[in-house]
CSV table of C-alpha atoms in Angstrom, one decimal:
chain,number,residue,atom,x,y,z
A,662,UNK,CA,38.1,-37.4,88.7
A,663,UNK,CA,37.7,-36.2,92.3
A,664,UNK,CA,39.6,-33.2,93.6
A,665,UNK,CA,40.4,-32.5,97.2
A,666,UNK,CA,38.9,-29.4,98.8
A,667,UNK,CA,42.4,-27.9,98.9
A,668,UNK,CA,43.0,-28.5,95.2
A,669,UNK,CA,39.6,-27.1,94.3
A,670,UNK,CA,40.2,-24.0,96.4
A,671,UNK,CA,43.7,-23.5,94.9
A,672,UNK,CA,42.2,-23.7,91.4
A,673,UNK,CA,39.5,-21.2,92.2
A,674,UNK,CA,42.0,-18.8,93.6
A,675,UNK,CA,44.2,-19.2,90.5
A,676,UNK,CA,41.2,-18.6,88.2
A,677,UNK,CA,40.1,-15.5,90.2
A,678,UNK,CA,43.6,-14.0,90.1
A,679,UNK,CA,43.8,-14.7,86.3
A,680,UNK,CA,40.5,-13.0,85.8
A,681,UNK,CA,41.6,-9.9,87.8
A,682,UNK,CA,44.9,-9.6,86.0
A,683,UNK,CA,43.4,-9.8,82.5
A,684,UNK,CA,40.9,-7.0,83.0
A,685,UNK,CA,39.6,-5.5,79.7
A,686,UNK,CA,41.3,-2.3,78.6
A,687,UNK,CA,38.2,-0.3,79.2
A,688,UNK,CA,38.6,-0.7,83.0
A,689,UNK,CA,40.8,2.4,82.8
A,690,UNK,CA,39.2,4.4,79.9
A,691,UNK,CA,40.3,7.8,78.7
A,692,UNK,CA,39.2,10.9,80.6
A,693,UNK,CA,38.5,14.2,79.0
A,694,UNK,CA,38.8,17.2,81.3
A,695,UNK,CA,38.0,20.9,81.1
A,696,UNK,CA,40.7,22.7,83.2
A,697,UNK,CA,40.2,26.3,84.2
A,698,UNK,CA,43.2,28.2,85.6
A,699,UNK,CA,42.5,31.4,87.6
A,700,UNK,CA,45.8,33.0,86.8
A,701,UNK,CA,47.5,35.6,88.9
A,702,UNK,CA,47.9,38.7,86.7
A,703,UNK,CA,51.7,38.8,87.1
A,704,UNK,CA,52.0,35.1,86.2
A,705,UNK,CA,50.1,35.0,82.9
A,706,UNK,CA,53.2,35.2,80.6
A,707,UNK,CA,55.1,32.6,82.7
A,708,UNK,CA,52.1,30.2,82.5
A,709,UNK,CA,51.9,30.4,78.7
A,710,UNK,CA,55.7,30.1,78.3
A,711,UNK,CA,55.7,26.9,80.4
A,712,UNK,CA,52.8,25.1,78.7
A,713,UNK,CA,54.6,23.9,75.5
A,714,UNK,CA,57.3,22.2,77.6
A,715,UNK,CA,54.7,20.7,79.9
A,716,UNK,CA,52.8,19.3,76.9
A,717,UNK,CA,56.0,18.0,75.4
A,718,UNK,CA,56.5,16.0,78.6
A,719,UNK,CA,53.0,14.7,78.7
A,720,UNK,CA,53.3,13.4,75.1
A,721,UNK,CA,56.8,12.0,75.7
A,722,UNK,CA,55.4,10.0,78.6
A,723,UNK,CA,52.4,8.9,76.5
A,724,UNK,CA,49.9,10.1,79.2
A,725,UNK,CA,47.5,12.0,76.9
A,726,UNK,CA,45.4,11.1,73.9
A,727,UNK,CA,46.8,11.7,70.5
A,728,UNK,CA,44.2,14.4,69.9
A,729,UNK,CA,45.6,17.9,70.2
A,730,UNK,CA,44.9,19.8,73.4
A,731,UNK,CA,43.0,23.1,73.2
A,732,UNK,CA,44.4,25.9,75.3
A,733,UNK,CA,42.5,29.1,75.5
A,734,UNK,CA,43.4,32.5,77.0
A,735,UNK,CA,40.8,35.0,78.3
A,736,UNK,CA,39.4,36.9,81.2
A,737,UNK,CA,36.7,36.0,83.8
A,738,UNK,CA,33.6,38.1,84.3
A,739,UNK,CA,35.6,40.4,86.6
A,740,UNK,CA,38.2,41.0,83.9
A,741,UNK,CA,41.0,38.9,85.6
A,742,UNK,CA,43.0,36.5,83.5
A,743,UNK,CA,42.1,32.8,83.0
A,744,UNK,CA,43.3,29.9,80.9
A,745,UNK,CA,41.0,27.1,79.9
A,746,UNK,CA,42.2,23.8,78.5
A,747,UNK,CA,40.4,20.8,77.1
A,748,UNK,CA,42.3,17.6,76.7
A,749,UNK,CA,42.1,13.8,77.2
A,750,UNK,CA,44.2,11.7,79.6
A,751,UNK,CA,44.8,8.3,78.0
A,752,UNK,CA,43.5,6.7,81.3
A,753,UNK,CA,41.3,7.9,84.1
A,754,UNK,CA,43.9,6.8,86.6
A,755,UNK,CA,46.7,8.9,85.2
A,756,UNK,CA,46.2,12.1,87.3
A,757,UNK,CA,46.1,10.1,90.5
A,758,UNK,CA,49.4,8.3,89.5
A,759,UNK,CA,51.3,11.1,87.7
A,760,UNK,CA,55.0,10.8,87.6
A,761,UNK,CA,57.2,13.2,89.7
A,762,UNK,CA,58.1,15.1,86.5
A,763,UNK,CA,54.5,15.9,85.8
A,764,UNK,CA,53.8,16.8,89.4
A,765,UNK,CA,56.7,19.2,89.2
A,766,UNK,CA,54.8,21.2,86.6
A,767,UNK,CA,51.6,21.0,88.6
A,768,UNK,CA,53.5,22.6,91.5
A,769,UNK,CA,54.6,25.4,89.3
A,770,UNK,CA,51.0,25.9,88.0
A,771,UNK,CA,49.7,26.1,91.6
A,772,UNK,CA,52.1,29.0,92.2
A,773,UNK,CA,50.7,30.8,89.2
A,774,UNK,CA,47.0,30.6,90.1
A,775,UNK,CA,44.8,32.1,92.9
A,776,UNK,CA,41.5,31.3,94.5
A,777,UNK,CA,38.9,33.7,93.1
A,778,UNK,CA,35.2,34.3,93.5
A,779,UNK,CA,34.5,31.0,95.2
A,780,UNK,CA,36.7,29.0,92.7
A,781,UNK,CA,39.8,27.0,93.4
A,782,UNK,CA,43.0,28.2,91.6
A,783,UNK,CA,42.6,25.3,89.2
A,784,UNK,CA,39.4,23.4,88.5
A,785,UNK,CA,39.3,20.4,86.2
A,786,UNK,CA,36.0,18.5,86.0
A,787,UNK,CA,35.6,15.5,83.7
A,788,UNK,CA,33.5,16.4,80.6
A,789,UNK,CA,32.1,14.3,77.7
A,790,UNK,CA,32.0,15.2,74.1
A,791,UNK,CA,28.4,15.5,72.8
A,792,UNK,CA,28.1,15.0,69.1
A,793,UNK,CA,26.2,17.8,67.4
A,794,UNK,CA,25.9,16.3,63.9
A,795,UNK,CA,24.0,13.2,62.8
């Protein structure tokens, strides 16, 4: 059977579109982050009061991995308050596409932190779990 150039081109475009729309799930894998918050001293209590409702929203919207998050409270080398959090977004793309309700909390967080000692108010590099047992 002979196909015209137009038919062949249309078939090729259809196959390419199908291949793109059926990307494997690992094209947007989970992303574990280590967030450090350089808290303003007068905002520490407000920050920790807000975090449970923030996490309730993240879970309700199914944006984070089922593993529990780890939220730590402490002080930096200069004795000023920090919070450190380790958690996993379900998808790497989530932070760049966060719903308005999540961004609302991020705006509140940004009001509770300060730039300090060359650090941004909030830093959140991606990290990877390294197994320590065989």
